[in-house]
Coordinates of C-alpha atoms in Angstrom, one line a residue:
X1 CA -23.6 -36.4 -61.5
X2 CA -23.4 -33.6 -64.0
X3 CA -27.8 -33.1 -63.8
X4 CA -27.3 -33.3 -60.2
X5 CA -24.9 -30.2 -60.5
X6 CA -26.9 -28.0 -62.6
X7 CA -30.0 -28.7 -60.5
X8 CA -27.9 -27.2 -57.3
X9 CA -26.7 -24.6 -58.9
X10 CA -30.1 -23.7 -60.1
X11 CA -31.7 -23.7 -56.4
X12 CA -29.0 -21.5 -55.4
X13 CA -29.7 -18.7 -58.3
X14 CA -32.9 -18.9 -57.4
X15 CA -32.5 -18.6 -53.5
X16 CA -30.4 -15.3 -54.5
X17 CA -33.1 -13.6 -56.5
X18 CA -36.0 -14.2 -53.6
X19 CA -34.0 -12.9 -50.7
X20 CA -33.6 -9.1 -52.6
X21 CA -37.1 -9.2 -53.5
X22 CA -37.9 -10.1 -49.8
X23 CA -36.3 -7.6 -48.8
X24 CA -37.7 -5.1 -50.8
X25 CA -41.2 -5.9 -50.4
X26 CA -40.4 -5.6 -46.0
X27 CA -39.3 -1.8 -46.4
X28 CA -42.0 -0.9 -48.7
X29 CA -44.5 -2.5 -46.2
X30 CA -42.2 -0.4 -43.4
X31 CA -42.4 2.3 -45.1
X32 CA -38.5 2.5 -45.7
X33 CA -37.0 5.3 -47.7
X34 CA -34.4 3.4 -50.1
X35 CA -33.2 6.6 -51.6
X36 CA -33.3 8.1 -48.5
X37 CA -29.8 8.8 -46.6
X38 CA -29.9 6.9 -43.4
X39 CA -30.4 9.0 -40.2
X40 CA -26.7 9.3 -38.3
X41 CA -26.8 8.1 -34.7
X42 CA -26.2 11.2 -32.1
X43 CA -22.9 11.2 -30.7
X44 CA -22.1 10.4 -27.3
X45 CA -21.3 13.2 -25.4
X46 CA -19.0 11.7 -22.0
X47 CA -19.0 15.1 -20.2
X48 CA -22.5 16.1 -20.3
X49 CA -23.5 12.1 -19.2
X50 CA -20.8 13.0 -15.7
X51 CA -22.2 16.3 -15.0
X52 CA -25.8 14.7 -15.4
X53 CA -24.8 11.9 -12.6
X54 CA -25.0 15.3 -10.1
X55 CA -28.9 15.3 -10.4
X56 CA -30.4 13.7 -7.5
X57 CA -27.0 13.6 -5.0
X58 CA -26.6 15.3 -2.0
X59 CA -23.6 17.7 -3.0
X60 CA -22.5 21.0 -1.1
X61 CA -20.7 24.1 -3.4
X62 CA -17.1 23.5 -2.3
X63 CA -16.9 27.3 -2.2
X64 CA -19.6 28.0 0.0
X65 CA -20.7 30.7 -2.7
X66 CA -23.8 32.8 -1.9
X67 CA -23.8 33.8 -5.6
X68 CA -26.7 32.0 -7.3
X69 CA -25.0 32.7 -10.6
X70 CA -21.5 30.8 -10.9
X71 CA -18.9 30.3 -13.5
X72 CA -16.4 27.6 -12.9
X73 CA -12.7 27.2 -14.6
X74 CA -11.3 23.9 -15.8
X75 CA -10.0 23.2 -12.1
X76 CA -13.1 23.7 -10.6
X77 CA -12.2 27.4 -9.0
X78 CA -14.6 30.4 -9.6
X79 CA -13.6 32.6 -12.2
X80 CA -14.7 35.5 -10.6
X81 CA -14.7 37.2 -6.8
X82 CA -18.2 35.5 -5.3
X83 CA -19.4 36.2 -1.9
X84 CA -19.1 33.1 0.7
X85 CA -21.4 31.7 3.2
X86 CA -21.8 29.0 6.1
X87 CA -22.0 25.5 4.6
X88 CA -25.0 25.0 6.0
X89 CA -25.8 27.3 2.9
X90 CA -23.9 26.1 0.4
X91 CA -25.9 22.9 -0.4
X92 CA -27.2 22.5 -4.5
X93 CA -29.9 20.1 -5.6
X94 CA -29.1 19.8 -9.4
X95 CA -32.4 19.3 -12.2
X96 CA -30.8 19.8 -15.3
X97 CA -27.5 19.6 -17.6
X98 CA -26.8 20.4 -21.0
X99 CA -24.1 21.9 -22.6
X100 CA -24.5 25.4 -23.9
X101 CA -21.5 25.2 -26.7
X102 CA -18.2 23.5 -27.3
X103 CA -16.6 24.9 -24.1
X104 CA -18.9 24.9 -21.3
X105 CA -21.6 23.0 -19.7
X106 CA -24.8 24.4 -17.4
X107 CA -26.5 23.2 -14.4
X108 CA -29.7 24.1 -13.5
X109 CA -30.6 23.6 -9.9
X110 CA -31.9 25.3 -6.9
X111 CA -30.0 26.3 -3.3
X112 CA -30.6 23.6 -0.3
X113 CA -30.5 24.9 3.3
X114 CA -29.8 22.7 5.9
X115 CA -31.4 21.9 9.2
X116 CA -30.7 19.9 12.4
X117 CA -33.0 17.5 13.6
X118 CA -32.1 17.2 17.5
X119 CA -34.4 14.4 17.8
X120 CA -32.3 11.9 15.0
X121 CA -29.6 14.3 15.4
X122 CA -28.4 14.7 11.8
X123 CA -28.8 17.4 9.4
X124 CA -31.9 17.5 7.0
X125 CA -32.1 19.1 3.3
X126 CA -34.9 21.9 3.0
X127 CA -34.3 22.7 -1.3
X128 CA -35.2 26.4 -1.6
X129 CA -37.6 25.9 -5.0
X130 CA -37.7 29.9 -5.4
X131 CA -33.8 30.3 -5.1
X132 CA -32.8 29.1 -8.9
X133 CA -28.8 28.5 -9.3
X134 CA -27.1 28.0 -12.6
X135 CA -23.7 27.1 -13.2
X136 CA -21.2 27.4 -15.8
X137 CA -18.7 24.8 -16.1
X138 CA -15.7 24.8 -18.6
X139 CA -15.2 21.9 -20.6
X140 CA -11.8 21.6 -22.5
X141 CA -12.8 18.0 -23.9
X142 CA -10.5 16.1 -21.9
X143 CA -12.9 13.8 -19.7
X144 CA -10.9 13.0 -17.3
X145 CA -9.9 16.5 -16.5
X146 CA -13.8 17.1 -16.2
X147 CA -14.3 14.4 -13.8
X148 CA -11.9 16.2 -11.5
X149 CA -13.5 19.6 -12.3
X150 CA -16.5 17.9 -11.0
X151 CA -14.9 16.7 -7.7
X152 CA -13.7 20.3 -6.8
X153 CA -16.5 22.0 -7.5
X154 CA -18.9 19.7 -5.6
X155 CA -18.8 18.0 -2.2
X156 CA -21.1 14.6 -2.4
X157 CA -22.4 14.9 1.4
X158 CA -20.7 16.2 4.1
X159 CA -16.9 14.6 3.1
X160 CA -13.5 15.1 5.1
X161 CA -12.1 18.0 2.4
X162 CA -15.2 20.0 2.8
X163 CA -15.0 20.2 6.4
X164 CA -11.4 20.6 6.3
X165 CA -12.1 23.9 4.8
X166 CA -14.6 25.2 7.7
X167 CA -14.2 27.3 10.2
X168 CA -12.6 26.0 13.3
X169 CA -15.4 26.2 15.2
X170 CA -17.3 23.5 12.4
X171 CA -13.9 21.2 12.3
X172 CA -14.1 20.5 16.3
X173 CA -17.5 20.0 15.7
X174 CA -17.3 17.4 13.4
X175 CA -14.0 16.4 15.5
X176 CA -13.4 16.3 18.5
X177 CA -10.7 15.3 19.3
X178 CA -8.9 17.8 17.0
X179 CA -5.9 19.7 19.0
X180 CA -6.4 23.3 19.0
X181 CA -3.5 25.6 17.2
X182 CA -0.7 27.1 19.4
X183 CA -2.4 30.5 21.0
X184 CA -2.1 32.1 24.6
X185 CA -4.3 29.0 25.9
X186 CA -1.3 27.1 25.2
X187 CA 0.5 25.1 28.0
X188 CA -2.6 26.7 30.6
X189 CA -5.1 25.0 33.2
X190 CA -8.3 25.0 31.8
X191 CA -11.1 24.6 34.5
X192 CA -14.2 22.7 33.7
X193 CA -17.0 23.3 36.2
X194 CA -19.7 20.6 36.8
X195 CA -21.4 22.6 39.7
X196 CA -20.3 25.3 42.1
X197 CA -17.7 23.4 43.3
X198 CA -15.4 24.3 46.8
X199 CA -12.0 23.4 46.3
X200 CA -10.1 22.5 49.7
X201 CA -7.8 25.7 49.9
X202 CA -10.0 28.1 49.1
X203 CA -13.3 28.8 47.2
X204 CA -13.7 28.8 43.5
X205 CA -15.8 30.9 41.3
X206 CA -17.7 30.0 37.8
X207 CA -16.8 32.4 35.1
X208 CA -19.8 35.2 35.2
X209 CA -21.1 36.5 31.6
X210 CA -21.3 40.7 32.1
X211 CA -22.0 41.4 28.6
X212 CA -23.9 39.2 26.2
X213 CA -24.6 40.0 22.1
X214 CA -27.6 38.7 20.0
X215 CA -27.2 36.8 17.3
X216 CA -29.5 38.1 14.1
X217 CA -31.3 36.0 11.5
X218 CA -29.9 35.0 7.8
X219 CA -32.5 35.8 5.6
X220 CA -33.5 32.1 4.3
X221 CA -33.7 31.4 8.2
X222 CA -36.1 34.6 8.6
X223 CA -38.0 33.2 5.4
X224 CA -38.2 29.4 6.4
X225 CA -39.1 30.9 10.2
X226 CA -36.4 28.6 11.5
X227 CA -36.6 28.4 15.6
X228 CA -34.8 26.6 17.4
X229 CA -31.2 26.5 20.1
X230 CA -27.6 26.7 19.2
X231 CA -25.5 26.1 21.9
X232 CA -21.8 26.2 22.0
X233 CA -19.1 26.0 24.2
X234 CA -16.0 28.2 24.6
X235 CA -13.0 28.7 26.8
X236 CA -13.0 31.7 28.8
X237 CA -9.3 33.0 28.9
X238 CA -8.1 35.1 32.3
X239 CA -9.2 38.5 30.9
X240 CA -12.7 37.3 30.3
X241 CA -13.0 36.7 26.4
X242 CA -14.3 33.7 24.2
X243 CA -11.7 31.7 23.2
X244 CA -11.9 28.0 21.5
X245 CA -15.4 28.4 20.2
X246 CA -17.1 25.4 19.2
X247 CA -20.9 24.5 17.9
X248 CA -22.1 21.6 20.5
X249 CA -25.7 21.8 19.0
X250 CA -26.4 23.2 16.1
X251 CA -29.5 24.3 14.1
X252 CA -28.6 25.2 10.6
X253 CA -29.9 27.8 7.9
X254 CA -26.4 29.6 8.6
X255 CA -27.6 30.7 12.3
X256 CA -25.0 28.4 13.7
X257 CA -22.2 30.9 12.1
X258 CA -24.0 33.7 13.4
X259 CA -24.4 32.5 17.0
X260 CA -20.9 32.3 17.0
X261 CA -20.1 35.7 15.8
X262 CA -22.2 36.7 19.2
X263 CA -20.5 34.6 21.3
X264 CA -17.2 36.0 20.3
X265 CA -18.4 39.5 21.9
X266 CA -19.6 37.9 25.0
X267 CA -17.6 39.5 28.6
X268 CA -17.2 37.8 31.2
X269 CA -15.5 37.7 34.9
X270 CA -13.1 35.3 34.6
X271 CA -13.2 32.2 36.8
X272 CA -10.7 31.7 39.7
X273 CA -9.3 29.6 42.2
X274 CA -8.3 30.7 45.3
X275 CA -8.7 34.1 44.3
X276 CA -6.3 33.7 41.1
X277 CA -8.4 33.8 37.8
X278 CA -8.3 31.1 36.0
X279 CA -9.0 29.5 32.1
X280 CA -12.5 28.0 32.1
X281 CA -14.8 26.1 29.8
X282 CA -18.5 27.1 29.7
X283 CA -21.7 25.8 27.9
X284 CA -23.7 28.6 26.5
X285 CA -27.3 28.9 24.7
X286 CA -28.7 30.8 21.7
X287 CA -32.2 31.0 21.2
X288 CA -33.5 32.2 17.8
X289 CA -37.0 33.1 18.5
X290 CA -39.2 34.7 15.4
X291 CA -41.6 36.9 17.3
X292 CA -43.1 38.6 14.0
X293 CA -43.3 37.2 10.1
X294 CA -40.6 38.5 8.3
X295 CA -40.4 41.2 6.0
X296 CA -41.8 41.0 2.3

């Protein structure tokens, strides 16, 4: 019993001497500095890894700034007066993120206009590659308070808050059904015409346009050559103006908001029945036509 000891304790001393030497002959064959102090791993950075999940997404500036050039506070807001434009203007596609000191974060992207495709009838994504964008977001080290920051700032697609925050004439595009605000409308007849109808007591009359504006290009449109139809339908009141203006189809690159700012200066003679005037609906077209290449 006592031989059999020693003999197992020898084995094991010698066991413990080969694995160091093992060891040490697999890191000089690696190459392995043993001196050397080992390389740290780099830290994990949460809030540049959520602003990188932006890159490839469909998101819309929930500002609708036209400033190419935007700084962002810690609840998403610009810090500074920006101009606005149409959504259909307002669209990002984000290429790069990385954070540019212990307070803020960058994005790198470029502007994305967008245009309607009557044939599928949805709205398409033309990325403006010469219009560069880079934003400044503040970062206070609180994760979850950039995650929010996030939120505001971007719209992933075309979600309810963002059109919410359109003009009235985009919300009853998008619905319907929406009720229109108390105005001097309120509590009238409202006359659709589906022809030049005859009504039994007397003859009726279609509202007739007397004065009609253009609608100009936005420059991207004039640089893209965008051509195409808006039309939208409006309420004529009794004294002949615009009233309850609403895209039916639009065309995008920001020309929608400018048809309607020509509509809105239309004139007409008012619709009536039996010789009364009367509220009316009508259906109205505008072209955009590029007759020469735009300026350089």
């Amino acid at each position: 019993m006592p031989i059999s000891r020693r003999i197992r304790g020898r084995a094991f001393l010698v066991m413990v001497a080969i694995v160091p030497m093992a060891v040490m002959q697999a890191q000089q064959l690696l190459g392995v500095n043993q001196s050397a102090t080992p390389t740290p791993i780099e830290s994990h950075d949460p809030d540049v890894d959520a602003a990188a999940q932006t890159i490839g997404r469909a998101l819309f500036l929930r500002c609708f700034c036209a400033d190419n050039n935007l700084s962002f506070d810690a609840q998403g807001k610009p810090q500074a007066s920006a101009k606005t434009t149409d959504w259909t203007l307002a669209g990002i596609n984000v290429q790069k993120v990385e954070r540019k000191g212990p307070g803020e974060i960058e994005l790198d992207g470029v502007r994305v206009a967008m245009r309607y495709a009557t044939d599928r009838h949805e709205f398409d994504r033309d990325p403006q590659n010469d219009d560069k964008m880079r934003l400044t977001l503040a970062d206070n080290g609180d994760a979850a308070a950039f995650t929010r920051e996030l939120q505001a700032v971007f719209s992933t697609g075309i979600d309810r808050p963002l059109q919410r925050s359109m003009p009235d004439f985009w919300q009853h595009y998008f619905d319907p059904s929406m009720a229109w605000p108390q105005d001097a409308l309120t509590g009238q007849q409202i006359v659709a015409f589906a022809g030049p109808p005859v009504a039994a007591g007397g003859a009726e009359s279609e509202p007739t346009l007397t004065h009609r504006a253009e609608a100009g290009y936005t420059p991207l449109a004039s640089h893209d050559r965008v051509t195409g139809t808006v039309q939208v339908r409006m309420v004529v009141d009794l004294e002949g103006k615009p009233r309850h203006i609403v895209i039916v189809q639009p065309l995008g690159y920001g020309l929608d908001a400018r048809a309607v700012e020509a509509a809105a200066k239309f004139r007409f003679t008012p619709a009536t029945i039996r010789g009364k005037p009367v509220a009316s609906t009508v259906l109205m077209s505008q072209d955009f036509l590029l007759v020469s290449p735009p300026p350089h």
